[in-house]
Coordinates of C-alpha atoms and ligand atoms in Angstrom, one line a residue:
M23 CA 12.5 -10.8 -19.1
W24 CA 12.1 -7.2 -20.0
P25 CA 8.7 -6.4 -21.6
I26 CA 8.6 -5.1 -25.1
I27 CA 8.1 -1.4 -24.6
M28 CA 4.7 -0.6 -26.1
A29 CA 3.4 2.8 -26.9
S30 CA -0.3 3.7 -26.6
F31 CA -2.3 5.9 -28.9
I32 CA -3.2 7.7 -25.7
L33 CA -0.6 10.3 -25.0
V34 CA 1.4 9.5 -21.9
S35 CA 3.9 12.0 -20.6
Q36 CA 7.4 10.9 -20.0
D37 CA 7.1 11.2 -16.2
S38 CA 3.6 9.6 -16.0
H39 CA 3.2 6.8 -13.4
F40 CA 0.7 5.0 -15.8
P41 CA 2.2 4.1 -19.2
L42 CA 0.9 1.2 -21.2
A43 CA 3.4 -1.1 -19.4
N44 CA 1.6 -0.5 -16.1
I45 CA -2.2 -1.3 -16.4
P46 CA -3.2 -0.8 -12.8
F47 CA -6.6 -1.9 -11.5
G48 CA -8.9 0.3 -9.5
T49 CA -12.6 1.2 -8.9
G50 CA -14.6 4.4 -8.9
F51 CA -17.3 6.5 -10.6
S52 CA -17.4 9.3 -13.1
T53 CA -19.4 12.5 -13.4
H54 CA -21.5 10.8 -16.1
N55 CA -21.9 7.5 -14.4
P56 CA -22.3 7.3 -10.6
N57 CA -22.0 3.5 -10.4
P58 CA -18.7 2.4 -8.9
R59 CA -17.1 -0.1 -11.3
C60 CA -13.7 -1.6 -12.2
V61 CA -11.3 0.5 -14.2
S62 CA -7.7 0.8 -15.3
R63 CA -5.7 3.8 -16.2
I64 CA -3.4 5.0 -19.0
G65 CA -1.7 8.4 -18.6
D66 CA -4.4 10.8 -17.6
F67 CA -7.3 8.7 -18.8
V68 CA -9.3 6.1 -16.8
V69 CA -10.2 3.0 -18.9
D70 CA -13.7 1.9 -18.1
L71 CA -13.2 -1.9 -17.9
A72 CA -16.9 -2.5 -17.2
A73 CA -17.8 -0.7 -20.5
L74 CA -15.2 -2.7 -22.4
E75 CA -16.5 -5.9 -20.9
A76 CA -20.1 -5.0 -21.8
E77 CA -18.9 -4.4 -25.4
G78 CA -17.7 -8.0 -25.5
F79 CA -13.9 -7.3 -25.7
F80 CA -13.0 -9.9 -23.1
Q81 CA -15.4 -12.6 -24.3
E82 CA -12.6 -14.8 -25.6
L83 CA -11.0 -14.8 -22.2
S84 CA -14.0 -15.5 -19.9
N85 CA -17.7 -15.4 -19.9
T86 CA -17.8 -14.0 -16.4
H87 CA -18.6 -10.3 -16.0
F88 CA -16.0 -9.2 -13.5
F89 CA -15.8 -5.5 -14.0
S90 CA -19.4 -4.2 -13.4
N91 CA -18.8 -5.1 -9.8
P92 CA -18.0 -2.2 -7.4
T93 CA -14.8 -4.0 -6.2
L94 CA -12.2 -6.2 -7.8
N95 CA -12.7 -9.2 -5.6
S96 CA -14.3 -11.4 -8.2
F97 CA -11.5 -10.7 -10.7
M98 CA -8.9 -11.2 -8.0
S99 CA -10.3 -14.6 -7.2
E100 CA -9.2 -15.9 -10.6
D101 CA -5.7 -17.2 -11.2
K102 CA -2.6 -15.4 -12.3
A103 CA -2.8 -16.8 -15.9
L104 CA -6.1 -15.1 -16.3
W105 CA -4.8 -11.8 -14.8
R106 CA -2.0 -12.0 -17.3
A107 CA -4.3 -12.6 -20.2
Y108 CA -6.5 -9.6 -19.3
R109 CA -3.5 -7.4 -18.9
S110 CA -2.2 -8.4 -22.3
K111 CA -5.6 -7.9 -23.9
I112 CA -5.9 -4.4 -22.4
Q113 CA -2.4 -3.5 -23.6
A114 CA -3.1 -4.8 -27.1
L115 CA -6.4 -2.8 -27.3
F116 CA -4.6 0.5 -26.5
A117 CA -1.4 -0.1 -28.4
A118 CA -0.5 2.7 -30.9
E119 CA -0.6 0.4 -33.9
N120 CA -4.1 -1.1 -33.1
P121 CA -6.9 0.8 -35.0
L122 CA -9.8 -1.1 -33.3
V123 CA -10.3 1.4 -30.4
R124 CA -8.0 4.1 -31.7
D125 CA -10.1 4.9 -34.8
N126 CA -13.6 4.4 -33.2
E127 CA -14.5 7.8 -31.7
Q128 CA -17.9 6.6 -30.4
L129 CA -16.3 3.7 -28.5
K130 CA -13.5 5.9 -27.1
A131 CA -16.2 8.3 -25.8
K132 CA -17.7 5.4 -23.9
I133 CA -14.6 3.9 -22.4
L134 CA -12.1 6.7 -21.8
I135 CA -12.8 9.0 -18.9
P136 CA -10.5 12.1 -18.2
I137 CA -9.0 11.5 -14.7
S138 CA -10.4 14.9 -13.7
E139 CA -14.0 13.5 -14.1
F140 CA -13.3 10.4 -12.0
T141 CA -13.4 9.6 -8.3
N142 CA -11.6 6.5 -7.0
T143 CA -13.3 4.3 -4.4
L144 CA -11.8 1.6 -2.2
P145 CA -10.9 -1.0 -4.9
V146 CA -11.4 -4.2 -2.8
N147 CA -13.8 -5.5 -0.2
I148 CA -11.1 -6.3 2.3
G149 CA -11.8 -9.4 4.3
D150 CA -8.9 -9.4 6.6
Y151 CA -6.0 -7.0 7.1
T152 CA -2.7 -8.1 8.7
D153 CA 0.2 -5.8 9.5
F154 CA 3.8 -7.1 9.7
Y155 CA 6.9 -5.5 11.2
A156 CA 9.4 -6.6 8.5
S157 CA 11.9 -3.8 8.4
R158 CA 15.0 -4.5 10.5
N159 CA 16.0 -0.8 10.6
H160 CA 12.5 0.2 11.8
A161 CA 12.3 -2.6 14.4
F162 CA 15.8 -1.8 15.7
N163 CA 15.3 2.0 15.8
V164 CA 11.9 1.7 17.6
G165 CA 13.3 -1.1 19.9
C166 CA 16.2 1.2 20.9
M167 CA 13.8 4.0 21.9
F168 CA 11.6 1.7 24.1
R169 CA 14.1 -1.0 25.4
G170 CA 17.7 0.3 24.6
P171 CA 20.1 -1.1 21.9
Q172 CA 20.9 -4.3 23.7
N173 CA 17.3 -5.5 23.6
A174 CA 16.1 -3.6 20.6
L175 CA 15.4 -6.7 18.5
Q176 CA 13.4 -9.4 20.4
D177 CA 14.7 -13.0 20.2
N178 CA 12.1 -14.0 17.6
W179 CA 12.6 -11.1 15.2
L180 CA 15.3 -12.7 13.0
R181 CA 13.5 -16.1 13.0
L182 CA 10.0 -15.1 11.8
P183 CA 8.1 -12.2 10.2
V184 CA 6.5 -10.7 13.3
G185 CA 2.9 -9.4 12.6
Y186 CA -0.5 -8.9 14.1
H187 CA -4.1 -9.1 12.9
G188 CA -5.3 -5.6 12.1
R189 CA -8.7 -4.1 11.3
S190 CA -10.0 -4.1 7.8
S191 CA -13.2 -1.9 8.4
S192 CA -11.1 1.3 8.8
V193 CA -9.0 0.8 5.7
V194 CA -9.8 3.8 3.4
V195 CA -8.8 5.0 0.0
S196 CA -6.4 7.9 -0.4
R197 CA -7.7 11.5 0.3
H198 CA -10.0 10.3 3.1
P199 CA -9.1 12.7 6.0
V200 CA -7.8 11.4 9.3
K201 CA -9.6 12.3 12.5
R202 CA -7.1 12.6 15.4
P203 CA -8.0 9.8 17.8
R204 CA -8.5 10.0 21.5
G205 CA -7.6 7.4 24.0
Q206 CA -5.8 6.5 27.2
I207 CA -2.4 8.1 27.5
K208 CA 0.0 7.4 30.4
L209 CA 2.7 10.0 30.8
L210 CA 6.0 8.9 32.4
D211 CA 5.8 11.3 35.4
S212 CA 2.2 10.4 36.3
P213 CA 0.9 7.2 38.0
D214 CA -2.5 7.3 36.2
P215 CA -3.4 7.4 32.6
V216 CA -5.4 10.4 31.3
F217 CA -8.1 10.4 28.5
S218 CA -6.9 12.7 25.9
S219 CA -6.5 13.4 22.2
C220 CA -3.4 11.8 20.7
K221 CA -0.4 14.1 21.0
K222 CA 1.9 11.9 19.0
L223 CA 0.1 11.2 15.7
D224 CA 2.4 9.6 13.2
H225 CA 2.4 8.1 9.7
E226 CA 3.9 4.7 8.7
V227 CA 5.3 4.2 5.2
E228 CA 4.3 0.7 4.1
I229 CA 3.5 -1.4 1.0
G230 CA 0.1 -3.1 1.0
V231 CA -0.1 -6.6 -0.5
F232 CA -3.4 -7.7 -2.0
L233 CA -3.9 -11.5 -2.2
G234 CA -5.7 -13.3 -4.9
G235 CA -6.0 -16.6 -6.8
K236 CA -7.2 -19.9 -5.6
L237 CA -6.1 -19.7 -2.0
N238 CA -5.6 -22.3 0.7
K239 CA -8.3 -24.1 2.6
L240 CA -8.4 -24.0 6.3
G241 CA -5.8 -26.4 7.7
E242 CA -3.6 -26.3 4.5
P243 CA -0.6 -23.9 4.6
I244 CA 0.6 -22.1 1.5
N245 CA 3.9 -23.4 0.3
I246 CA 6.5 -20.6 -0.1
A247 CA 7.3 -22.0 -3.6
V248 CA 3.8 -20.9 -4.8
A249 CA 3.3 -17.8 -2.7
S250 CA 4.0 -15.5 -5.6
E251 CA 1.0 -17.0 -7.4
H252 CA -1.2 -15.6 -4.7
V253 CA -0.3 -12.0 -4.8
F254 CA -2.5 -10.0 -7.1
G255 CA -0.8 -6.6 -6.6
L256 CA 0.6 -3.9 -4.4
V257 CA -0.5 -0.5 -3.1
L258 CA 1.1 2.2 -1.0
L259 CA -0.2 2.0 2.6
N260 CA -0.1 4.5 5.4
D261 CA -0.8 2.9 8.7
W262 CA -1.6 6.0 10.8
S263 CA -0.4 5.5 14.4
A264 CA -1.1 7.1 17.8
R265 CA 2.3 6.6 19.4
D266 CA 1.4 7.8 22.9
I267 CA -1.7 5.6 23.0
Q268 CA 0.4 2.7 21.6
S269 CA 3.2 2.8 24.2
W270 CA 0.6 2.4 27.0
E271 CA -1.8 -0.2 25.5
Y272 CA 0.6 -2.5 23.6
V273 CA 1.6 -4.8 26.4
P274 CA 1.3 -7.8 26.1
L275 CA -0.9 -8.3 23.0
G276 CA 0.4 -5.6 20.7
P277 CA -1.2 -2.6 19.1
F278 CA -4.9 -2.0 19.4
T279 CA -6.7 1.3 19.3
A280 CA -3.5 3.1 18.5
K281 CA -3.7 1.5 15.0
N282 CA -7.3 0.6 14.4
F283 CA -8.6 4.1 13.8
Q284 CA -7.5 4.4 10.1
T285 CA -5.2 2.9 7.5
S286 CA -5.0 4.6 4.1
I287 CA -4.1 3.0 0.8
S288 CA -3.4 4.3 -2.7
P289 CA -6.3 3.8 -5.2
W290 CA -4.5 1.9 -8.0
I291 CA -3.4 -1.7 -7.5
I292 CA -0.1 -2.3 -9.3
T293 CA 0.1 -5.9 -10.4
T294 CA 3.1 -8.0 -9.7
L295 CA 3.0 -8.8 -13.4
A296 CA 3.8 -5.1 -14.1
L297 CA 6.5 -5.1 -11.5
E298 CA 8.3 -8.2 -12.7
P299 CA 11.0 -6.2 -14.5
F300 CA 11.9 -4.6 -11.1
T301 CA 12.3 -7.8 -9.2
T302 CA 15.3 -7.7 -7.0
G303 CA 16.8 -9.4 -3.9
L304 CA 16.8 -8.6 -0.2
P305 CA 19.7 -8.2 2.3
A306 CA 21.1 -11.6 3.4
Q307 CA 19.1 -13.4 6.1
D308 CA 21.2 -14.6 9.0
P309 CA 20.4 -16.9 10.6
V310 CA 19.1 -19.0 7.7
P311 CA 15.3 -19.2 8.2
L312 CA 13.6 -22.5 8.9
P313 CA 12.8 -24.5 5.8
Y314 CA 9.1 -23.4 5.5
L315 CA 10.4 -19.8 5.2
R316 CA 13.2 -20.5 2.7
E317 CA 12.7 -18.6 -0.5
D318 CA 15.7 -19.0 -2.7
P319 CA 16.6 -16.2 -2.9
P320 CA 14.1 -13.9 -1.1
T321 CA 12.7 -11.5 -3.7
S322 CA 11.5 -7.9 -3.5
F323 CA 10.8 -5.2 -6.0
N324 CA 12.9 -2.0 -6.5
I325 CA 10.2 0.5 -5.5
T326 CA 11.3 4.0 -4.5
I327 CA 8.9 5.5 -1.9
E328 CA 9.0 9.2 -1.1
T329 CA 7.2 10.9 1.8
F330 CA 6.2 14.6 1.8
I331 CA 4.5 16.8 4.4
K332 CA 2.4 19.8 3.5
T333 CA 1.6 21.9 6.6
P334 CA -1.0 24.7 6.2
S335 CA 1.8 27.4 6.1
L336 CA 4.1 25.6 3.7
S337 CA 3.6 26.7 0.1
E338 CA 4.3 23.2 -1.3
P339 CA 4.8 19.7 0.0
H340 CA 8.3 19.2 1.5
K341 CA 10.1 15.8 1.1
I342 CA 11.0 14.3 4.5
S343 CA 12.1 10.8 3.4
T344 CA 13.1 8.5 0.5
T345 CA 13.0 4.7 1.2
N346 CA 12.7 1.6 -0.9
L347 CA 10.8 -1.8 -0.6
Q348 CA 14.2 -3.5 -0.9
H349 CA 15.1 -2.3 2.6
L350 CA 12.8 -4.9 4.2
Y351 CA 14.4 -7.9 5.9
W352 CA 11.5 -10.3 5.2
S353 CA 10.0 -10.8 1.7
I354 CA 6.3 -10.5 1.1
Y355 CA 6.2 -14.2 0.1
Q356 CA 7.8 -15.2 3.4
M357 CA 5.1 -13.1 5.1
L358 CA 2.4 -15.1 3.3
A359 CA 4.1 -18.5 4.0
H360 CA 4.4 -17.6 7.7
H361 CA 0.8 -16.2 8.0
S362 CA -0.6 -19.5 6.7
V363 CA 1.8 -22.0 8.2
S364 CA -0.7 -22.6 11.0
G365 CA -3.3 -23.6 8.4
C366 CA -4.9 -20.1 8.6
N367 CA -7.0 -19.8 5.4
M368 CA -6.3 -16.7 3.3
R369 CA -8.9 -15.2 1.0
P370 CA -8.8 -13.2 -2.2
G371 CA -9.0 -9.5 -1.3
D372 CA -7.1 -10.0 2.0
L373 CA -4.5 -7.2 2.7
L374 CA -1.1 -7.6 4.2
G375 CA 0.9 -4.6 5.3
T376 CA 4.7 -4.9 5.3
G377 CA 5.2 -2.7 8.3
T378 CA 7.1 0.6 8.3
I379 CA 9.8 0.5 5.7
S380 CA 12.9 2.3 7.0
G381 CA 16.2 2.4 5.2
P382 CA 19.6 2.5 6.9
T383 CA 20.1 6.3 6.7
P384 CA 18.5 9.3 8.5
D385 CA 16.9 10.5 5.2
S386 CA 15.2 7.1 4.6
L387 CA 13.1 6.6 7.7
G388 CA 9.5 5.5 7.4
C389 CA 7.8 7.4 10.3
L390 CA 8.1 10.6 12.3
L391 CA 8.7 8.6 15.6
E392 CA 12.1 7.5 14.1
M393 CA 12.8 10.8 12.4
S394 CA 12.3 12.9 15.5
T395 CA 13.6 10.2 17.9
N396 CA 10.2 10.3 19.7
G397 CA 10.2 14.1 19.9
K398 CA 13.9 14.6 20.9
T399 CA 15.1 15.7 17.4
P400 CA 12.2 17.5 15.6
V401 CA 12.2 17.6 11.8
A402 CA 13.0 21.1 10.5
L403 CA 10.9 22.4 7.6
P404 CA 12.1 25.0 5.0
N405 CA 9.8 27.7 6.5
G406 CA 11.3 27.4 10.0
E407 CA 8.5 25.2 11.4
T408 CA 9.4 21.9 13.0
R409 CA 7.5 18.7 13.4
S410 CA 8.0 15.8 15.9
F411 CA 4.5 14.4 15.0
L412 CA 1.6 15.5 12.8
N413 CA -0.4 18.7 13.6
D414 CA -4.1 19.3 12.7
G415 CA -4.2 20.6 9.2
D416 CA -1.0 18.8 8.1
E417 CA -1.2 16.6 5.0
L418 CA 1.0 13.6 4.6
I419 CA 1.7 12.3 1.1
I420 CA 3.5 9.1 0.1
V421 CA 4.5 8.6 -3.5
G422 CA 5.9 5.3 -5.0
K423 CA 7.4 4.3 -8.3
A424 CA 9.7 1.8 -10.0
E425 CA 11.9 3.3 -12.6
S426 CA 14.0 2.0 -15.5
E427 CA 15.7 4.0 -18.3
N428 CA 12.7 3.2 -20.5
F429 CA 9.6 3.5 -18.4
T430 CA 8.2 4.1 -15.0
I431 CA 5.7 1.9 -13.2
G432 CA 4.1 4.2 -10.7
F433 CA 1.7 3.9 -7.8
G434 CA 0.5 7.4 -7.8
D435 CA 0.1 8.5 -4.2
V436 CA -1.7 8.0 -0.9
R437 CA -2.5 11.2 1.1
G438 CA -4.6 12.3 4.0
V439 CA -5.1 15.5 6.0
I440 CA -5.3 15.5 9.8
L441 CA -8.5 16.7 11.3
P442 CA -8.9 17.8 14.9
A443 CA -10.0 15.3 17.5
L444 CA -13.7 15.2 18.7
E445 CA -14.5 17.5 21.5
D446 CA -14.1 16.3 25.1
Q447 CA -17.8 16.5 25.9
Y448 CA -18.5 14.0 23.1
F449 CA -17.3 11.2 25.4
H450 CA -19.3 12.3 28.5
N451 CA -22.6 10.8 29.6
Ligands
NAG501 C1 16.6 0.6 -8.3 O1 16.0 1.6 -9.2 C2 16.8 2.8 -9.2 C3 16.0 3.8 -10.1 O2 14.8 4.1 -9.5 C4 18.1 2.5 -9.8 O3 18.9 3.7 -9.9 C5 18.8 1.5 -9.0 O4 20.0 1.1 -9.6 C6 18.0 0.2 -8.9 N1 18.6 -0.7 -7.9 C7 18.6 -2.0 -8.1 C8 19.3 -2.8 -7.1 O5 18.2 -2.5 -9.1
NAG502 C1 15.5 0.3 -23.1 O1 15.2 0.4 -24.5 C2 16.3 0.2 -25.3 C3 15.8 0.5 -26.7 O2 14.6 0.0 -27.0 C4 16.7 -1.2 -25.1 O3 17.9 -1.5 -25.9 C5 17.1 -1.4 -23.6 O4 17.4 -2.8 -23.4 C6 15.9 -1.1 -22.7 N1 16.4 -1.1 -21.4 C7 15.6 -1.7 -20.4 C8 16.2 -1.7 -19.1 O5 14.5 -2.1 -20.7

């Protein structure tokens, strides 16, 4: 079950998120080659998979050239056995005891790029993005604020993974700034809505799930027994949310412009193959789900997710929360089985968000709406500032990792700085 711990000839610091056991997949360009292409990463070096492929290193696995593409979609369309074979091949090529690459300076100069000379791009051409609402703590806390504790969880919540179809065009890679949106806001003491910049801009700590493999045809659901074959890997996901716009517009069809202005993801896709050693269970599901949702037992991964805020006057980022993927009620495979139960065809490169992941304690909440109880209990920062929601100039940083005594499988981070809203006159005729 546990992988043999391999060392690489590339020096990897003890606390690195990217040891040889990780082998994440991403895309981007370097100072010496402006063409976006597929890459991996070991320690502080980017591994140019397109260059390795051009040198013929993957020929025994496939004749297809996957990695010269600007996105990973073509590779993600293959099956899990091939992902596993490529992963093993890359690990073998960079293992400490293998001289093939290690002792070839010319080759190393071609395929290893210092991370400081590399810019990540959005790794996938995302066809569809769906966002779930799978954390019981989050759904309960938010439900209490809007409907009171008696009606916090709706009748369907414990029976199916609630979700909505999101917007893929505004999914961006980490470091893309976030322009504060404008929209209709209806204040409680006023009969009419106003048009205003969002005053309750929030983050949401989520895990993004990238689908791959030979997926289902229209009309043919994905059986939960094979759902794990169709998950290529995971990323950190921040589904920025305009709470004041959301609370007015969400009835009865759910979130719309309060969510569609931007979603940020971390640049490195961490494969479920790398995460296998961190497989764990989920809290008991009661009532027992209907048969098509029965995963025996529901599985998750032990991924610790920390959130930091860096305001312009803070000297360094301040941690505001630590949560874990294990706190979800529904598993990612149950989400996939439910999404496709109608016969909805899923495609390689589709993205599922778990929904905000909140733990049971005040220091494990996944968004400011919960932390500040919708503004009633602002979060205190070490320099005396407080935040109920995000201000212009604030940076929000989410970091994720799975740790064992021997190695860390990290996600790196997803971050974004808040920019001011567009001027009022921009919207006038
Ligand atoms: C999850 O990982 C942490 C280390 O990050 C460890 O301390 C904890 O015991 C693990 N929990 C489970 C349930 O495996
Ligand atoms: C960590 O490495 C040691 C020594 O190689 C091994 O005995 C142990 O089982 C490993 N633990 C895990 C959790 O992989």
